[in-house]
Short mmCIF file of C-alpha atoms and ligand atoms in Angstrom, two decimals:
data_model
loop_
_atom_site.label_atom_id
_atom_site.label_comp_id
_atom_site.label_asym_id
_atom_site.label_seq_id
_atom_site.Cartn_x
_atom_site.Cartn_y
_atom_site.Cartn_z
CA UNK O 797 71.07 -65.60 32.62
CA UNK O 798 68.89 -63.16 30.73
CA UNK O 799 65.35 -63.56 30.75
CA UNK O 800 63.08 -62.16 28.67
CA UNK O 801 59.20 -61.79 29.86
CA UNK O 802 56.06 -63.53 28.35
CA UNK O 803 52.94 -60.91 28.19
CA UNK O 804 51.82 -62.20 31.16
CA UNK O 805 54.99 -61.83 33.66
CA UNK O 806 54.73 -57.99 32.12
CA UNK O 807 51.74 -57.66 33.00
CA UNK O 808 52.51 -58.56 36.47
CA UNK O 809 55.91 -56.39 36.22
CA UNK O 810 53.62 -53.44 35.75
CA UNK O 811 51.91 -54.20 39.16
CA UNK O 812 54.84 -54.60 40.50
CA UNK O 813 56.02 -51.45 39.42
CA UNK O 814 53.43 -49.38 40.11
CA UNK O 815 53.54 -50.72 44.07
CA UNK O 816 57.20 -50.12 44.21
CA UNK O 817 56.51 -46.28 42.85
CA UNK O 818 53.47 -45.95 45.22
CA UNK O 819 55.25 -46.97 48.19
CA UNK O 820 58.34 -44.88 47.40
CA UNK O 821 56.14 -41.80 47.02
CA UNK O 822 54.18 -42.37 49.99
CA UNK O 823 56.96 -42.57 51.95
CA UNK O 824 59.29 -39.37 50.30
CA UNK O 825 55.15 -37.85 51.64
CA UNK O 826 55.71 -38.87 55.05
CA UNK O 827 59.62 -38.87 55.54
CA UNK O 828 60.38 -35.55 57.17
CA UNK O 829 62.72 -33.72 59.56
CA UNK O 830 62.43 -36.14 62.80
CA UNK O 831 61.39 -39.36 60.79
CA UNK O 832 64.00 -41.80 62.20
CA UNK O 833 65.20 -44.23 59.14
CA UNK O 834 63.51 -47.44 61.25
CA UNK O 835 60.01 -45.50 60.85
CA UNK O 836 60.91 -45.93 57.29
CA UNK O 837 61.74 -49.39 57.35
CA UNK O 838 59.06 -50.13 59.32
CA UNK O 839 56.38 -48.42 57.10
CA UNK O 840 58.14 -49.59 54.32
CA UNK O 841 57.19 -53.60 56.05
CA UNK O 842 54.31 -52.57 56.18
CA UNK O 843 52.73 -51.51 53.43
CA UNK O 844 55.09 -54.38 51.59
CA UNK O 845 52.68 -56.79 53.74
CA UNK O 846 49.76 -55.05 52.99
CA UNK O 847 49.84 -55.58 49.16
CA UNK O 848 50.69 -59.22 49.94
CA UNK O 849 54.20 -58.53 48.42
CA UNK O 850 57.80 -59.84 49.17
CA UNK O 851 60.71 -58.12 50.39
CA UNK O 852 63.80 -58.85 47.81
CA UNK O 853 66.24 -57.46 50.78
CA UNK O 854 65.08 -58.65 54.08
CA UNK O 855 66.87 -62.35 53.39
CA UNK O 856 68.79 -60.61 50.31
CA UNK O 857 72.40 -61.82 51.28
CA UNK O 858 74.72 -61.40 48.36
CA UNK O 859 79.05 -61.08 48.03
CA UNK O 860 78.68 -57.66 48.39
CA UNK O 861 77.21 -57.47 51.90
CA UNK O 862 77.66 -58.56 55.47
CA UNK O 863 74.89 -61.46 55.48
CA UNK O 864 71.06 -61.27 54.98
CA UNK O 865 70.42 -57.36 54.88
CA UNK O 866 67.84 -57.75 57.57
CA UNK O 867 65.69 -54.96 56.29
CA UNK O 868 62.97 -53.36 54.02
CA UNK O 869 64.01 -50.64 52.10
CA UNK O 870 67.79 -48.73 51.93
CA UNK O 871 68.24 -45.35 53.53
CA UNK O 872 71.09 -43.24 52.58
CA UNK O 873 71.85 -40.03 54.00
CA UNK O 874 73.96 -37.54 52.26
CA UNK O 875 77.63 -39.16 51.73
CA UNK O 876 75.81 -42.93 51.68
CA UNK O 877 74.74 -43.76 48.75
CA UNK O 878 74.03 -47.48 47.83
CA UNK O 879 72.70 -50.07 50.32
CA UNK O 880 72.07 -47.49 53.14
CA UNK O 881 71.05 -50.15 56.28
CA UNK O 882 68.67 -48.43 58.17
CA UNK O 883 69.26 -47.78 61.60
CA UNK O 884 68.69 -45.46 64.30
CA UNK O 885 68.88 -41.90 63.18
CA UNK O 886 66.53 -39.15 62.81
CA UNK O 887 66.03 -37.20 60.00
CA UNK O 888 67.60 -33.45 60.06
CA UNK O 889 66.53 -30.44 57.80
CA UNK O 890 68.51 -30.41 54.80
CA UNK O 891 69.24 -34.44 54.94
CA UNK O 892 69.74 -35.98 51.46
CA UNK O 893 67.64 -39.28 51.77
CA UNK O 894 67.96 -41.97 48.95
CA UNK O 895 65.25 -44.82 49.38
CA UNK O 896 65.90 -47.85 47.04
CA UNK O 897 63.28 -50.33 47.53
CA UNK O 898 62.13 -53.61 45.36
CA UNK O 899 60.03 -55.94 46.06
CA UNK O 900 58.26 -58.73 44.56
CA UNK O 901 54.69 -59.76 43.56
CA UNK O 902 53.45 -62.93 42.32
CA UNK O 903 56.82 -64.07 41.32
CA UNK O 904 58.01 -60.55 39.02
CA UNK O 905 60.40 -57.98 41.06
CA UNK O 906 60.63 -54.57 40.60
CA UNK O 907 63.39 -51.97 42.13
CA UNK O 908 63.41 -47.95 42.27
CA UNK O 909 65.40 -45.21 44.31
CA UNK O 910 64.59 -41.70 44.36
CA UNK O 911 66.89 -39.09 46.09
CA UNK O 912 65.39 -35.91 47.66
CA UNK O 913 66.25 -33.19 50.50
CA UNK O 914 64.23 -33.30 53.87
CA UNK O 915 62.90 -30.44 54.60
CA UNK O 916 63.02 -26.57 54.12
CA UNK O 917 67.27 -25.99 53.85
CA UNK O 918 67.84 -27.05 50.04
CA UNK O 919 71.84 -26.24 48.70
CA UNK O 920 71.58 -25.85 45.51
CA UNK O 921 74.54 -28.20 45.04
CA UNK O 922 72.77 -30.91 46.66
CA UNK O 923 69.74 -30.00 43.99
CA UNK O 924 71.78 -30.45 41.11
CA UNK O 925 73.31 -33.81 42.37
CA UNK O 926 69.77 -34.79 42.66
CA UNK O 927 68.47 -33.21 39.02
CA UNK O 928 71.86 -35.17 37.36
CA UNK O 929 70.76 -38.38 38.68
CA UNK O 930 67.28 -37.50 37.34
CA UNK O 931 68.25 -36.60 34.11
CA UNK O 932 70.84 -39.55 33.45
CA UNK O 933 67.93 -42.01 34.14
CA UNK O 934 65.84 -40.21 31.70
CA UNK O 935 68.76 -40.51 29.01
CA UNK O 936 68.91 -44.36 29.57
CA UNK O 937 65.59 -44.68 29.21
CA UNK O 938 65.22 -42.76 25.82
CA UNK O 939 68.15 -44.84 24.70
CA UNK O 940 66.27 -48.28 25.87
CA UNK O 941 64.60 -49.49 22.52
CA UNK O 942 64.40 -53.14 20.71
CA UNK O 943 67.91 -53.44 18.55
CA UNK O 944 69.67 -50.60 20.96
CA UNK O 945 72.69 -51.89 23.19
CA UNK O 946 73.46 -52.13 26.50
CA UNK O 947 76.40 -49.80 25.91
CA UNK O 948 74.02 -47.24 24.33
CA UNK O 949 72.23 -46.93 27.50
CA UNK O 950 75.41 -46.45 29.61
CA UNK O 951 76.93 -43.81 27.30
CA UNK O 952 73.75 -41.66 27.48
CA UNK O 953 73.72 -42.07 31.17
CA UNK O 954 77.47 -41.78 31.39
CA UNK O 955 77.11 -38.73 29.32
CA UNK O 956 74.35 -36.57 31.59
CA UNK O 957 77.19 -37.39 34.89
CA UNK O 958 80.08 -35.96 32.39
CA UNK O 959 78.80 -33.19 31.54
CA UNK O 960 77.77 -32.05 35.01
CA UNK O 961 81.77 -33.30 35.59
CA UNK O 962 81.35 -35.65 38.51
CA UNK O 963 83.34 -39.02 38.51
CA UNK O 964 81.80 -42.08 37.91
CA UNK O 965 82.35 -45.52 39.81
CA UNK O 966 81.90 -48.47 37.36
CA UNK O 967 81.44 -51.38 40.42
CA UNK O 968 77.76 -50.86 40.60
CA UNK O 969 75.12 -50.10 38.13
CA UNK O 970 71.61 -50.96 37.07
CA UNK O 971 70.79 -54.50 36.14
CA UNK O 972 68.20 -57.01 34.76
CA UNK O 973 65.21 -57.87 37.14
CA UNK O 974 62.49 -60.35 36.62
CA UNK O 975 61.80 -62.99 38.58
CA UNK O 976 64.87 -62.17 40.40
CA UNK O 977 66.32 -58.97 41.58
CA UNK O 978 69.29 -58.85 40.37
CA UNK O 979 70.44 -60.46 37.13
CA UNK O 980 72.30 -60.22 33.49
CA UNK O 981 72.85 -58.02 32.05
CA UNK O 982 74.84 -55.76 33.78
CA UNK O 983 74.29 -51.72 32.86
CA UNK O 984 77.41 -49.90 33.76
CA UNK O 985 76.66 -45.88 34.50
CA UNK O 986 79.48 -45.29 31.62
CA UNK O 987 80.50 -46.58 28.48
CA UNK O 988 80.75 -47.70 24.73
CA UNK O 989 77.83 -47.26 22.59
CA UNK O 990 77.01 -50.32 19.62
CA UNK O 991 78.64 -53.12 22.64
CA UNK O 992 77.31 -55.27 24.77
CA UNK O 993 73.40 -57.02 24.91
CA UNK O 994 71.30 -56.24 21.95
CA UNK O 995 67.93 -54.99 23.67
CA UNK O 996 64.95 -56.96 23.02
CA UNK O 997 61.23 -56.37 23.77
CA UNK O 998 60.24 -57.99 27.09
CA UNK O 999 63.62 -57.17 28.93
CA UNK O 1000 63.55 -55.71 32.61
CA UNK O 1001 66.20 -53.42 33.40
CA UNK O 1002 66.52 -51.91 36.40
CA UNK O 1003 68.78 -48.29 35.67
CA UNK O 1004 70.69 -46.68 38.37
CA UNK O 1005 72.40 -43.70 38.24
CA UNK O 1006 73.97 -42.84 40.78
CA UNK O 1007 77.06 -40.05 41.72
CA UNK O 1008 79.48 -38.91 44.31
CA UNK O 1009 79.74 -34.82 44.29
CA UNK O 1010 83.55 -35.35 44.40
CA UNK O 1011 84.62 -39.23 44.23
CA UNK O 1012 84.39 -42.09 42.43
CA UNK O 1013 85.89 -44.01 45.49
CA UNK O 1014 83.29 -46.19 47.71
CA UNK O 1015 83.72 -47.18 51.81
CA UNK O 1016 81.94 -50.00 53.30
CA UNK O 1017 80.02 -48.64 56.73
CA UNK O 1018 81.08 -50.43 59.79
CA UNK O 1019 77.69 -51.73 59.33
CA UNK O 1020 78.70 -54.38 56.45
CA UNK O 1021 76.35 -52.78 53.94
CA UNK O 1022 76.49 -49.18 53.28
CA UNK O 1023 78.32 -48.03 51.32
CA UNK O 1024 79.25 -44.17 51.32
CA UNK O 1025 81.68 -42.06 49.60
CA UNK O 1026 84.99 -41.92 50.78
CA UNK O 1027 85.96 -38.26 50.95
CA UNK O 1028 82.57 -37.82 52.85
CA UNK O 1029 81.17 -35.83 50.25
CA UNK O 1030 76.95 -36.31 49.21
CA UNK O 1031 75.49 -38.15 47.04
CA UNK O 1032 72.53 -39.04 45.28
CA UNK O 1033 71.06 -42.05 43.28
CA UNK O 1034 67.70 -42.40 40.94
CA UNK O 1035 66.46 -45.23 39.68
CA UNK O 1036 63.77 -46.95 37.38
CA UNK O 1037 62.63 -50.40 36.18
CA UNK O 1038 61.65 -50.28 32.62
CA UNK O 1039 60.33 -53.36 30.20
CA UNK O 1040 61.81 -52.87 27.19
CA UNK O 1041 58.70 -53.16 24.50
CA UNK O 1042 58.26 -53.13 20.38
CA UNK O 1043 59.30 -49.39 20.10
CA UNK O 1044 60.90 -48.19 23.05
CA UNK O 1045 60.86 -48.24 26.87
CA UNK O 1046 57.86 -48.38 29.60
CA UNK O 1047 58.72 -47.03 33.24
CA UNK O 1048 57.09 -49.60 35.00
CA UNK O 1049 58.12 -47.75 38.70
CA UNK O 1050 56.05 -44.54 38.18
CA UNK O 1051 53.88 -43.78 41.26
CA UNK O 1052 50.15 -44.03 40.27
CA UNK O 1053 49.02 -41.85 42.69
N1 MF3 C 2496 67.96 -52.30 45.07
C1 MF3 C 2496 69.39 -52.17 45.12
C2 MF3 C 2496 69.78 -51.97 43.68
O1 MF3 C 2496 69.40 -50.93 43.22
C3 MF3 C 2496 70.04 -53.33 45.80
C4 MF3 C 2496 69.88 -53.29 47.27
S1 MF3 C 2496 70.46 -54.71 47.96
C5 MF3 C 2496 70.19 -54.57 49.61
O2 MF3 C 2496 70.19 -52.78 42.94
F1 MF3 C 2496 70.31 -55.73 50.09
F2 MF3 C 2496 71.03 -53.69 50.06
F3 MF3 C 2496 69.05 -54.11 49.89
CO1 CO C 2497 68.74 -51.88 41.35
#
């Protein structure tokens, strides 16, 4: 099902939003080299609670996983990329972290990922992994506009991750959101401009890029849920919800402070 928000439901997207961004950036602040991942989780609970907000992973238990995710936020560490479990590891200069985190409040989810490197060691490969990811997003969202289509958004993502010539995987991608986390349409990271959904003004989408330096081939983690590439390579994933108004697209996951 696709839903399509009344004023009010965006209005509560945007707060939504705005807490998911805020809590993503307060903990990419905080997150540095000997943060264990369950210090993230754990802050990540936390400051959930202390908005009075919901956790759309801690019972999230979906085809895709090994039963309810048990957990706050996803941490992904260089070659995991998508549904990183957290667990007990500490944080090492030059780590690629991903956090993905959504979360709902008063009945309107929102979802967002940033990718960064921990500390003061920075390759420059890992930098433009990161900056791709980045830049796709952007191109999505300038393609998000009433009348546009779905595949209009995936090309321009599709195209950014060409260009920079990594592979693309086409079994996840970004998504609708709204009172749910994840629902229609689907927004595949590649693909056919003029198909698919014809965008209309209060539609969530949740965009997702997301690459493997030198794959396009996922494993599952002995875990059940993580998912990391499988020639061990890194990784990196950035990601956005954005309501879809009269003329274009609004970021609704921007920190505010
Ligand atoms: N937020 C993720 C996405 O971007 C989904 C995470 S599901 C979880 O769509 F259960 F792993 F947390
Ligand atoms: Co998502």
């Amino acid at each position: 099902m696709i839903e399509i928000l009344t004023p009010d439901e965006l209005d509560r997207a945007r707060a939504t939003g705005a807490l998911v961004g805020d809590i993503l950036h307060a903990l990419k602040a905080r997150a540095s080299v000997g943060t264990n991942l369950l210090d993230i989780d754990r802050w990540a609970k936390q400051m959930i609670e202390d908005a009075g907000a919901e956790s759309c992973y801690v019972d999230y238990a979906p085809s895709f996983g090994d039963g309810p995710f048990g957990h706050y936020i996803c941490t992904a560490v260089n070659d995991a990329v998508l549904h990183g479990m957290p667990h007990d590891y500490t944080l090492a200069d030059g780590d690629l972290l991903t956090l993905d985190l959504a979360v709902s409040l008063r009945g309107i989810a929102a979802d967002a990922a940033i990718s960064f490197i921990v500390g003061e060691t920075r390759d420059p490969e890992d930098e433009r992994l990161i900056e791709t990811t980045e830049r796709a997003l952007a191109a999505g969202i300038a393609a998000a506009r009433p009348g546009a289509r779905i595949g209009d958004i995936s090309r321009a993502i599709g195209t950014v991750l060409k260009a920079e010539g990594y592979p693309i995987n086409m079994e996840f991608g970004g998504h609708g959101i709204g009172s749910t986390m994840h629902q229609d349409p689907h927004v595949a990271n590649n693909g056919r401009p003029g198909r698919g959904y014809v965008l209309r003004p209060g539609l969530l989408l949740a965009l997702e890029p997301w690459i493997m330096a030198d794959t396009d081939e996922l494993v599952t983690d002995a875990d059940g849920w993580t998912l990391r590439s499988a020639t061990g390579a890194r990784t990196a994933h950035t990601e956005h919800t954005v309501a879809i108004t009269e003329t274009g697209a609004e970021i609704l996951t921007l920190p505010t402070r």
